[in-house]
CSV table of C-alpha atoms and ligand atoms in Angstrom, one decimal:
chain,number,residue,atom,x,y,z
C,1,MET,CA,16.8,317.3,201.7
C,2,ARG,CA,15.8,318.3,198.3
C,3,THR,CA,18.3,320.4,196.5
C,4,ASN,CA,17.3,323.7,195.3
C,5,GLU,CA,17.8,322.5,191.7
C,6,GLU,CA,15.2,319.8,192.1
C,7,MET,CA,12.8,322.3,193.7
C,8,ASN,CA,13.4,324.6,190.7
C,9,ASN,CA,12.2,321.8,188.4
C,10,ARG,CA,8.8,322.8,189.4
C,11,PHE,CA,7.6,319.3,189.4
C,12,ILE,CA,8.3,316.0,191.5
C,13,ALA,CA,6.8,313.1,190.6
C,14,TYR,CA,4.6,311.3,193.2
C,15,ARG,CA,5.9,307.6,193.8
C,16,SER,CA,4.3,305.4,196.2
C,17,TYR,CA,5.4,302.1,197.8
C,18,SER,CA,3.3,299.2,199.1
C,19,LEU,CA,3.8,295.6,200.2
C,20,ASN,CA,4.5,294.7,196.5
C,21,ASN,CA,7.3,297.0,195.7
C,22,PHE,CA,8.8,298.4,198.9
C,23,ALA,CA,12.0,296.4,198.1
C,24,CYS,CA,12.6,299.1,195.5
C,25,ILE,CA,12.9,301.7,198.0
C,26,PRO,CA,16.7,302.8,197.5
C,27,GLN,CA,17.3,303.1,201.4
C,28,ILE,CA,15.6,299.6,202.2
C,29,ASN,CA,19.1,298.2,202.9
C,30,ALA,CA,19.2,300.1,206.0
C,31,LEU,CA,17.0,297.2,207.3
C,32,THR,CA,18.0,293.6,207.9
C,33,ALA,CA,16.4,290.8,206.0
C,34,GLU,CA,14.5,289.9,209.2
C,35,GLN,CA,13.2,293.4,209.6
C,36,GLN,CA,12.1,293.3,205.8
C,37,PHE,CA,10.2,290.0,206.7
C,38,ASP,CA,8.6,291.6,209.6
C,39,ILE,CA,7.0,294.2,207.2
C,40,LYS,CA,5.6,291.7,204.9
C,41,VAL,CA,4.0,289.9,207.7
C,42,ILE,CA,2.4,293.1,209.3
C,43,GLY,CA,1.6,294.5,206.1
C,44,THR,CA,-0.4,291.5,205.1
C,45,VAL,CA,-2.9,292.4,207.9
C,46,PHE,CA,-2.6,296.1,208.1
C,47,PRO,CA,-2.6,298.7,205.2
C,48,PHE,CA,0.9,299.9,204.2
C,49,LYS,CA,1.7,302.6,201.8
C,50,VAL,CA,4.3,305.3,201.8
C,51,ASN,CA,5.9,307.7,199.2
C,52,ASN,CA,9.1,309.2,198.0
C,53,TYR,CA,8.7,312.4,199.9
C,54,VAL,CA,8.3,310.4,203.2
C,55,VAL,CA,11.2,308.2,202.5
C,56,ASN,CA,13.4,310.8,201.2
C,57,GLU,CA,12.7,313.9,203.2
C,58,LEU,CA,11.2,312.7,206.4
C,59,ILE,CA,12.8,309.4,207.4
C,60,ASN,CA,16.1,309.6,208.9
C,61,TRP,CA,17.4,306.1,207.6
C,62,GLY,CA,20.6,306.5,209.9
C,63,ASN,CA,18.1,306.1,212.8
C,64,VAL,CA,15.8,303.3,211.7
C,65,PRO,CA,14.1,301.2,213.0
C,66,ASP,CA,13.7,303.7,215.9
C,67,ASP,CA,13.1,306.8,213.7
C,68,PRO,CA,9.5,308.0,214.4
C,69,ILE,CA,8.5,308.7,210.9
C,70,PHE,CA,9.4,305.2,210.1
C,71,ARG,CA,7.4,303.9,213.0
C,72,LEU,CA,4.5,305.9,211.7
C,73,THR,CA,4.4,304.7,208.3
C,74,PHE,CA,6.0,301.1,208.1
C,75,PRO,CA,4.4,298.2,209.6
C,76,GLN,CA,6.0,297.3,212.9
C,77,LYS,CA,6.5,293.9,214.4
C,78,GLY,CA,4.7,294.4,217.6
C,79,MET,CA,1.5,295.5,215.9
C,80,LEU,CA,0.3,291.9,215.8
C,81,ALA,CA,-0.1,289.5,218.9
C,82,GLU,CA,2.7,286.8,218.8
C,83,GLN,CA,0.4,283.9,217.6
C,84,ASP,CA,-1.2,286.0,214.9
C,85,TYR,CA,2.4,286.9,213.7
C,86,ALA,CA,3.4,283.4,213.7
C,87,GLU,CA,0.4,282.4,211.8
C,88,ILE,CA,1.1,284.7,209.1
C,89,ALA,CA,4.7,284.3,209.0
C,90,GLY,CA,4.2,280.5,208.8
C,91,ALA,CA,1.8,280.8,205.8
C,92,LEU,CA,4.2,283.2,204.0
C,93,ASN,CA,7.1,280.8,204.5
C,94,ARG,CA,5.2,277.7,203.1
C,95,ASN,CA,4.2,279.8,200.2
C,96,ALA,CA,0.4,279.3,201.1
C,97,SER,CA,-1.9,280.5,198.3
C,98,LYS,CA,-3.1,284.1,198.2
C,99,GLU,CA,-6.7,283.0,199.1
C,100,GLU,CA,-5.4,281.2,202.2
C,101,ILE,CA,-3.4,284.2,203.3
C,102,LYS,CA,-6.2,286.5,202.7
C,103,GLU,CA,-8.6,284.2,204.8
C,104,ILE,CA,-6.1,284.1,207.7
C,105,ALA,CA,-5.6,287.8,207.5
C,106,ASN,CA,-9.4,288.6,207.6
C,107,ARG,CA,-9.8,286.3,210.4
C,108,ILE,CA,-7.2,288.4,212.4
C,109,ARG,CA,-8.7,291.7,211.3
C,110,LEU,CA,-12.2,290.7,212.5
C,111,ARG,CA,-10.8,290.3,216.0
C,112,LEU,CA,-9.1,293.9,215.9
C,113,ASN,CA,-12.5,295.8,216.4
C,114,PRO,CA,-12.7,297.1,212.8
C,115,HIS,CA,-15.7,299.6,213.6
C,116,PRO,CA,-15.0,301.3,216.8
C,117,ALA,CA,-17.2,304.0,218.4
C,118,GLY,CA,-20.5,302.8,216.6
C,119,GLN,CA,-19.5,304.9,213.6
C,120,MET,CA,-21.4,302.7,211.1
C,121,GLU,CA,-24.4,302.1,213.2
C,122,LEU,CA,-24.9,305.2,215.1
C,123,ASN,CA,-23.6,308.3,213.2
C,124,VAL,CA,-25.2,307.8,209.6
C,125,PRO,CA,-28.3,310.0,209.4
C,126,GLU,CA,-31.4,308.8,208.0
C,127,VAL,CA,-33.8,310.7,206.0
C,128,ASN,CA,-37.3,309.4,204.9
C,129,GLY,CA,-36.1,305.9,205.7
C,130,VAL,CA,-33.0,306.1,203.6
C,131,ARG,CA,-29.6,305.9,205.2
C,132,LEU,CA,-27.5,308.8,203.9
C,133,ARG,CA,-24.2,306.9,203.1
C,134,GLY,CA,-21.1,309.1,203.2
C,135,ILE,CA,-22.4,311.3,205.7
C,136,GLN,CA,-21.9,311.1,209.3
C,137,HIS,CA,-23.7,313.4,211.9
C,138,LYS,CA,-22.9,313.0,215.6
C,139,TYR,CA,-22.2,316.5,217.1
C,140,PRO,CA,-24.9,319.1,216.2
C,141,GLN,CA,-22.9,321.7,214.5
C,142,THR,CA,-20.5,319.5,212.4
C,143,VAL,CA,-21.4,317.1,209.6
C,144,LEU,CA,-18.8,314.8,208.3
C,145,PHE,CA,-18.7,314.3,204.5
C,146,PHE,CA,-16.7,311.3,202.9
C,147,PRO,CA,-16.2,312.3,199.3
C,148,GLY,CA,-16.0,309.1,197.1
C,149,GLN,CA,-12.7,310.2,195.4
C,150,GLY,CA,-10.9,310.9,198.7
C,151,GLN,CA,-11.0,307.6,200.5
C,152,THR,CA,-7.1,306.9,200.4
C,153,CYS,CA,-4.1,308.8,201.6
C,154,HIS,CA,-0.8,310.0,200.3
C,155,ALA,CA,0.7,307.5,202.8
C,156,TYR,CA,-0.8,305.3,205.6
C,157,CYS,CA,-0.3,305.8,209.3
C,158,THR,CA,0.5,302.5,211.2
C,159,PHE,CA,-1.9,303.6,214.0
C,160,CYS,CA,-4.7,304.7,211.9
C,161,PHE,CA,-8.5,303.9,212.9
C,162,ARG,CA,-9.7,304.0,209.3
C,163,TRP,CA,-7.5,301.0,208.5
C,164,PRO,CA,-10.4,298.8,207.5
C,165,GLN,CA,-11.3,300.8,204.7
C,166,PHE,CA,-7.8,300.6,203.4
C,167,VAL,CA,-7.7,296.8,203.2
C,168,GLY,CA,-11.1,296.6,201.6
C,169,MET,CA,-12.9,295.2,204.6
C,170,ASP,CA,-15.8,297.6,204.5
C,171,ASP,CA,-15.8,298.4,201.0
C,172,MET,CA,-15.6,302.1,201.7
C,173,LYS,CA,-19.2,302.1,202.7
C,174,PHE,CA,-19.1,305.6,203.8
C,175,ALA,CA,-18.0,307.1,200.6
C,176,THR,CA,-20.4,309.1,198.4
C,177,ARG,CA,-20.2,311.4,195.3
C,178,ASP,CA,-23.5,312.8,196.0
C,179,VAL,CA,-22.9,316.5,197.0
C,180,GLU,CA,-26.5,317.4,196.6
C,181,MET,CA,-27.4,315.3,199.5
C,182,LEU,CA,-24.8,317.0,201.6
C,183,THR,CA,-26.3,320.6,200.7
C,184,ASN,CA,-29.8,319.4,201.2
C,185,TYR,CA,-28.9,317.8,204.5
C,186,ILE,CA,-27.3,321.0,205.7
C,187,GLN,CA,-30.2,323.1,204.5
C,188,ASN,CA,-32.6,320.9,206.3
C,189,ASN,CA,-30.6,320.8,209.5
C,190,LYS,CA,-30.3,324.4,210.7
C,191,GLU,CA,-28.1,323.6,213.7
C,192,VAL,CA,-25.0,322.5,211.3
C,193,THR,CA,-22.6,325.3,210.8
C,194,ASP,CA,-19.5,323.2,209.8
C,195,VAL,CA,-19.0,320.6,207.1
C,196,LEU,CA,-15.8,318.5,207.5
C,197,PHE,CA,-14.5,316.8,204.4
C,198,THR,CA,-12.7,313.7,205.4
C,199,GLY,CA,-11.6,310.2,204.3
C,200,GLY,CA,-8.9,308.9,203.8
C,201,ASP,CA,-7.7,312.2,202.8
C,202,PRO,CA,-9.8,314.5,200.5
C,203,LEU,CA,-6.7,316.2,199.2
C,204,ILE,CA,-5.7,313.2,197.4
C,205,MET,CA,-8.2,313.9,195.0
C,206,SER,CA,-7.6,316.4,192.0
C,207,THR,CA,-8.6,320.0,192.4
C,208,ALA,CA,-11.0,319.5,189.5
C,209,ASN,CA,-12.8,316.9,191.5
C,210,LEU,CA,-12.7,318.9,194.7
C,211,HIS,CA,-14.0,321.8,192.7
C,212,ALA,CA,-17.1,320.0,191.8
C,213,TYR,CA,-18.0,319.7,195.5
C,214,MET,CA,-17.0,323.2,196.3
C,215,ASP,CA,-18.7,324.7,193.4
C,216,HIS,CA,-22.1,323.0,194.6
C,217,LEU,CA,-21.5,324.3,198.1
C,218,LEU,CA,-20.7,327.7,197.2
C,219,LEU,CA,-23.5,328.1,194.7
C,220,THR,CA,-26.3,326.5,197.1
C,221,LYS,CA,-24.6,328.4,200.1
C,222,PRO,CA,-27.0,327.2,202.8
C,223,GLU,CA,-27.2,330.1,204.9
C,224,ASN,CA,-26.3,328.2,208.2
C,225,LEU,CA,-23.0,327.1,206.7
C,226,GLN,CA,-20.3,328.9,208.2
C,227,THR,CA,-17.1,326.7,208.0
C,228,ILE,CA,-15.8,324.1,205.6
C,229,ARG,CA,-13.0,321.9,206.9
C,230,LEU,CA,-10.6,319.8,205.2
C,231,GLY,CA,-9.2,316.6,207.3
C,232,THR,CA,-5.9,316.2,205.6
C,233,LYS,CA,-2.4,314.9,206.2
C,234,ALA,CA,-1.2,316.4,202.7
C,235,LEU,CA,0.9,318.9,204.4
C,236,GLY,CA,2.6,316.1,206.4
C,237,TYR,CA,3.0,313.6,203.7
C,238,TRP,CA,2.9,315.3,200.3
C,239,PRO,CA,3.4,319.1,200.8
C,240,TYR,CA,3.9,319.2,197.0
C,241,ARG,CA,0.1,319.1,196.6
C,242,PHE,CA,0.2,322.8,197.5
C,243,ILE,CA,3.6,323.6,195.7
C,244,LEU,CA,4.6,321.6,192.7
C,245,ASP,CA,1.7,319.4,191.7
C,246,LYS,CA,0.2,320.2,188.4
C,247,ASP,CA,-2.9,321.4,190.0
C,248,ALA,CA,-1.2,323.0,192.9
C,249,ASP,CA,-1.9,326.6,191.9
C,250,ASP,CA,-5.5,325.8,191.1
C,251,LEU,CA,-6.0,324.4,194.5
C,252,LEU,CA,-4.9,327.5,196.2
C,253,ARG,CA,-7.1,329.7,194.0
C,254,LEU,CA,-10.1,327.5,194.8
C,255,PHE,CA,-9.2,328.1,198.6
C,256,GLU,CA,-9.0,331.8,197.9
C,257,ARG,CA,-12.4,331.7,196.2
C,258,ILE,CA,-14.0,329.9,199.2
C,259,VAL,CA,-12.6,332.2,201.5
C,260,LYS,CA,-13.6,335.2,199.6
C,261,SER,CA,-17.2,334.1,199.4
C,262,GLY,CA,-17.4,334.6,203.2
C,263,ILE,CA,-16.7,331.1,204.5
C,264,ASN,CA,-14.3,330.1,206.9
C,265,LEU,CA,-12.0,327.4,205.3
C,266,SER,CA,-10.0,325.4,207.9
C,267,ILE,CA,-7.4,322.8,207.1
C,268,MET,CA,-7.5,320.3,210.1
C,269,ALA,CA,-3.9,319.1,209.6
C,270,HIS,CA,-2.5,316.0,211.0
C,271,PHE,CA,1.2,316.3,212.3
C,272,THR,CA,2.3,313.6,214.4
C,273,HIS,CA,6.0,314.7,215.0
C,274,PRO,CA,8.0,318.0,214.7
C,275,ALA,CA,10.1,316.2,211.9
C,276,GLU,CA,7.1,316.8,209.6
C,277,LEU,CA,7.4,320.5,210.2
C,278,GLU,CA,11.2,320.9,209.2
C,279,THR,CA,11.5,320.4,205.6
C,280,ARG,CA,11.6,323.2,203.2
C,281,ALA,CA,8.5,321.8,201.2
C,282,VAL,CA,6.3,321.8,204.3
C,283,LYS,CA,7.2,325.4,205.3
C,284,GLU,CA,6.5,326.6,201.7
C,285,ALA,CA,3.3,324.7,201.5
C,286,ILE,CA,2.0,326.0,204.9
C,287,SER,CA,3.0,329.6,203.8
C,288,ARG,CA,1.0,329.3,200.5
C,289,VAL,CA,-1.9,327.9,202.3
C,290,ARG,CA,-2.0,330.6,204.8
C,291,ASN,CA,-1.7,333.4,202.1
C,292,THR,CA,-5.0,332.3,200.8
C,293,GLY,CA,-6.7,333.1,204.0
C,294,THR,CA,-7.1,329.5,204.9
C,295,GLN,CA,-6.9,328.6,208.6
C,296,ILE,CA,-4.8,325.6,209.6
C,297,ARG,CA,-5.5,323.8,212.9
C,298,THR,CA,-3.4,320.8,214.0
C,299,GLN,CA,-4.1,317.5,215.6
C,300,SER,CA,-2.4,314.1,216.3
C,301,PRO,CA,-2.8,311.2,218.8
C,302,VAL,CA,-0.2,310.4,221.4
C,303,LEU,CA,1.6,307.2,220.3
C,304,ARG,CA,4.1,305.0,222.1
C,305,ASN,CA,7.5,305.1,220.6
C,306,ILE,CA,6.6,307.7,218.1
C,307,ASN,CA,5.8,311.1,220.3
C,308,ASP,CA,5.2,309.8,223.8
C,309,ASP,CA,7.5,312.7,225.0
C,310,PRO,CA,6.5,316.2,226.4
C,311,GLY,CA,9.5,317.7,224.7
C,312,VAL,CA,8.4,316.6,221.4
C,313,TRP,CA,4.8,317.9,221.9
C,314,ALA,CA,6.2,321.3,223.1
C,315,ASP,CA,8.6,321.5,220.2
C,316,MET,CA,5.6,320.5,217.9
C,317,TRP,CA,3.2,323.1,219.0
C,318,ARG,CA,6.0,325.8,219.0
C,319,LYS,CA,7.0,325.0,215.4
C,320,GLN,CA,3.3,324.9,214.4
C,321,VAL,CA,2.6,328.3,215.9
C,322,ASN,CA,5.8,329.6,214.5
C,323,LEU,CA,4.4,328.5,211.0
C,324,ASN,CA,1.2,330.1,211.7
C,325,CYS,CA,-0.7,327.0,212.5
C,326,ILE,CA,-3.1,326.7,215.6
C,327,PRO,CA,-2.8,323.8,217.8
C,328,TYR,CA,-6.2,322.0,218.3
C,329,TYR,CA,-6.3,318.4,219.6
C,330,MET,CA,-4.2,315.6,221.2
C,331,PHE,CA,-6.0,312.5,221.0
C,332,ILE,CA,-5.6,309.1,222.6
C,333,PRO,CA,-5.4,306.2,219.8
C,334,ARG,CA,-8.7,304.6,219.4
C,335,ASP,CA,-9.8,301.2,220.3
C,336,THR,CA,-9.2,299.2,217.0
C,337,GLY,CA,-6.4,297.7,215.1
C,338,ALA,CA,-2.9,297.8,216.8
C,339,GLN,CA,-4.1,300.0,219.7
C,340,GLY,CA,-2.3,297.8,222.1
C,341,TYR,CA,1.0,298.7,220.3
C,342,PHE,CA,0.7,302.4,220.1
C,343,ALA,CA,-1.4,303.0,223.3
C,344,VAL,CA,0.0,305.1,226.0
C,345,PRO,CA,-1.8,304.8,229.3
C,346,LEU,CA,-4.3,307.6,229.9
C,347,VAL,CA,-2.4,308.9,233.0
C,348,GLN,CA,0.7,309.0,231.3
C,349,ALA,CA,-0.8,310.8,228.2
C,350,TRP,CA,-2.0,313.4,230.7
C,351,ASN,CA,1.4,313.6,232.2
C,352,ILE,CA,2.8,314.3,228.7
C,353,PHE,CA,0.1,316.9,227.8
C,354,ARG,CA,0.6,318.7,231.0
C,355,LYS,CA,4.4,318.6,230.9
C,356,ALA,CA,4.2,319.9,227.5
C,357,TYR,CA,1.6,322.4,228.0
C,358,ARG,CA,3.3,324.2,230.9
C,359,GLN,CA,6.7,324.8,228.8
C,360,VAL,CA,4.7,326.9,226.0
C,361,SER,CA,3.2,330.1,225.8
C,362,GLY,CA,-0.3,330.8,226.0
C,363,ILE,CA,-0.4,331.2,222.2
C,364,CYS,CA,0.2,327.4,221.8
C,365,ARG,CA,-2.4,326.5,224.6
C,366,THR,CA,-5.3,326.4,222.0
C,367,VAL,CA,-4.4,322.7,222.1
C,368,ARG,CA,-7.0,320.5,224.1
C,369,GLY,CA,-6.3,316.9,225.3
C,370,PRO,CA,-5.8,314.1,226.0
C,371,SER,CA,-9.0,313.4,224.4
C,372,MET,CA,-10.8,310.1,223.3
C,373,SER,CA,-13.0,309.8,220.5
C,374,CYS,CA,-15.5,307.3,221.7
C,375,THR,CA,-19.3,306.3,221.3
C,376,TRP,CA,-20.4,308.8,223.7
C,377,GLY,CA,-18.4,311.8,222.3
C,378,LYS,CA,-14.9,313.2,223.0
C,379,ILE,CA,-13.8,312.7,226.3
C,380,GLN,CA,-10.9,314.9,227.7
C,381,LEU,CA,-8.8,313.6,230.8
C,382,LEU,CA,-8.6,316.8,232.7
C,383,GLY,CA,-6.2,315.2,235.1
C,384,VAL,CA,-5.6,313.3,238.2
C,385,SER,CA,-7.3,314.8,241.4
C,386,GLU,CA,-6.7,314.2,245.1
C,387,ILE,CA,-9.9,314.4,247.2
C,388,PRO,CA,-9.5,314.8,250.9
C,389,MET,CA,-11.8,312.2,252.6
C,390,GLY,CA,-11.5,312.9,256.2
C,391,THR,CA,-8.6,310.5,257.3
C,392,PHE,CA,-7.2,309.9,253.8
C,393,THR,CA,-7.1,311.2,250.3
C,394,LYS,CA,-8.6,309.5,247.3
C,395,LYS,CA,-7.0,309.8,243.9
C,396,VAL,CA,-9.5,310.2,241.1
C,397,MET,CA,-9.3,310.9,237.3
C,398,THR,CA,-11.3,313.9,236.5
C,399,LEU,CA,-12.7,313.9,233.0
C,400,ARG,CA,-15.2,315.9,230.8
C,401,PHE,CA,-17.0,316.0,227.4
C,402,LEU,CA,-15.4,318.3,224.8
C,403,GLN,CA,-18.1,317.1,222.3
C,404,ALA,CA,-20.9,314.7,223.1
C,405,ARG,CA,-23.8,312.7,221.5
C,406,ASN,CA,-25.9,314.5,223.9
C,407,PRO,CA,-24.8,318.3,224.2
C,408,ASP,CA,-25.9,318.6,227.9
C,409,TRP,CA,-23.1,316.5,228.9
C,410,VAL,CA,-20.4,318.9,227.5
C,411,ALA,CA,-18.0,320.6,229.9
C,412,ARG,CA,-19.5,318.8,233.0
C,413,PRO,CA,-16.4,317.3,235.0
C,414,PHE,CA,-17.0,313.9,236.2
C,415,PHE,CA,-14.8,311.3,238.2
C,416,ALA,CA,-13.4,307.9,237.5
C,417,GLU,CA,-11.5,305.6,239.8
C,418,TYR,CA,-7.8,306.1,239.4
C,419,ASP,CA,-6.5,303.5,237.3
C,420,GLU,CA,-2.7,303.9,235.9
C,421,LYS,CA,-3.0,301.1,233.4
C,422,ALA,CA,-6.2,302.1,231.6
C,423,ILE,CA,-5.8,303.1,228.0
C,424,TRP,CA,-9.4,303.7,227.0
C,425,ILE,CA,-12.9,304.8,228.7
C,426,ASP,CA,-14.0,301.2,228.7
C,427,ASP,CA,-11.1,300.4,231.1
C,428,LEU,CA,-12.3,303.0,233.6
C,429,ARG,CA,-14.9,302.8,236.4
C,430,PRO,CA,-16.9,305.8,237.9
C,431,ALA,CA,-15.7,307.0,241.4
C,432,PHE,CA,-17.9,307.6,244.3
C,433,THR,CA,-20.9,305.2,243.0
C,434,ASP,CA,-21.6,301.7,242.2
C,435,GLU,CA,-23.7,302.6,239.2
C,436,GLY,CA,-22.2,303.3,235.8
C,437,PHE,CA,-21.1,306.6,234.4
C,438,PHE,CA,-23.8,309.1,234.0
C,439,PHE,CA,-24.0,308.8,230.4
C,440,GLU,CA,-24.1,305.0,230.2
C,441,GLU,CA,-27.6,304.8,230.9
C,442,THR,CA,-28.1,305.5,227.3
C,443,LYS,CA,-26.0,302.5,226.2
C,444,ALA,CA,-28.6,300.2,226.5
C,445,LYS,CA,-30.8,302.7,224.5
C,446,LEU,CA,-28.1,302.8,221.7
C,447,SER,CA,-28.0,299.3,221.4
C,448,PHE,CA,-31.8,298.9,221.2
C,449,GLU,CA,-32.0,301.7,218.3
C,450,ASN,CA,-29.3,299.6,216.7
C,451,GLN,CA,-31.6,296.4,216.8
C,452,LEU,CA,-34.4,298.2,215.3
C,453,ARG,CA,-32.3,299.4,212.3
C,454,LYS,CA,-31.1,295.8,211.7
G,501,PLP,C1,-14.0,315.0,216.0
G,501,PLP,C2,-15.3,315.1,215.4
G,501,PLP,C3,-16.0,316.2,214.9
G,501,PLP,C4,-15.5,317.5,215.0
G,501,PLP,O1,-15.3,317.9,216.4
G,501,PLP,P1,-14.9,319.3,216.9
G,501,PLP,O2,-14.5,319.1,218.2
G,501,PLP,O3,-15.7,320.3,216.3
G,501,PLP,O4,-13.4,319.5,216.1
G,501,PLP,C5,-17.0,315.9,214.2
G,501,PLP,N1,-17.8,314.7,214.2
G,501,PLP,C6,-17.1,313.7,214.5
G,501,PLP,C7,-17.9,312.4,214.4
G,501,PLP,C8,-16.0,313.8,215.4
G,501,PLP,O5,-15.3,312.6,215.9
G,502,SF4,S1,-3.6,310.2,207.0
G,502,SF4,FE1,-5.2,310.0,208.4
G,502,SF4,S2,-6.8,308.7,207.4
G,502,SF4,FE2,-4.8,308.6,206.3
G,502,SF4,S3,-3.7,306.7,207.2
G,502,SF4,FE3,-3.1,308.6,208.4
G,502,SF4,S4,-4.5,309.0,210.2
G,502,SF4,FE4,-5.5,307.4,208.6
């Protein structure tokens, strides 16, 4: 914990660590030489970045390598398949050239489904034949905006589905600085009520840069715009963004201005573990944000060896509510990168959800999940049902869309064959029919549209 004295200094410098300098982390000797080598190997393929707040205040170094925040931020050996691990380790051990190592790493990365859910092909809108880079529009009400200066994070999550952009694979193809394009797009698409700033982490950018975007939105103020959302993990990874950073007070004043203008401002906060809600800094940060009239909603995937325990989720939701945050989503980790390492089977994820859900008061039950963000939409596993079939009962998985590419699909329960091992929608088969899921008829159509675009 920070001492009061340090907090009263009113400034704590952000210090980040990556593959090049993690040996300088004061607590690193809690790891064996072998464990440090594992970090080098895995960090050669996946992005790695951590900072002094995470290292000093969140990770319990007496508990590494099992500590959940350590697992959340430091590359883990199991994230790579054995032969891939061996190939990188071999190259590092024989001091292979940088180029060769990069070539091996890229080859491995390409096999890890770097662009899941058709994000690049399907969600980027086109106006007059021009693709609007930096915008994604999948669900009618909500437009995603990727500001150019917000495409990194205060630390990287080991499970992150945006990992390819942090290793320079897709050259941040999403990002834009063009806020005029955004306001035009909102004005021309009247069904849009929400714009969600995302990244990376938009709160990595300075308040001055954020101001530029927000000023334009507030000045133009498309009449259909009701909510501005900021998707961020700054509360979890760098709460000083709202307390001690030089432009922290300006940031809060900007939040106040947005709220006073009549727009609902919502922080979509990523919290993965209750440990992130326990420091003095995060409590103060949440309180300051809430005092501006900004709402905070919370979300996280359910991750093996990090938070795959109903007690952890119940504790997390209660702590969030006590701090005035609204539990929002429990996700299933996406089908990319080290999915195999972090994935919890769907049935198990549902059991974690319901065992946590039944322990908490209705105030916490605003949360929905477990939910998969896939090509077709956000699919929730409602649960396992037992259907009487005359002489026997049939076990099925009951699912529904919370969000869908086609709004008509939303909130209609549908059934899949019971499969204890399935970790993603692609592993499931529909129950009671030999044909595909009702939404899959569009699969061929989507791929046809893609071909046309190419
Ligand atoms: C999750 C998501 C949203 C937001 O969905 P809500 O249910 O409104 O929070 C918007 N666009 C995309 C592409 C998403 O994945
Ligand atoms: S903060 Fe969000 S975008 Fe950044 S690494 Fe974590 S999950 Fe990915």
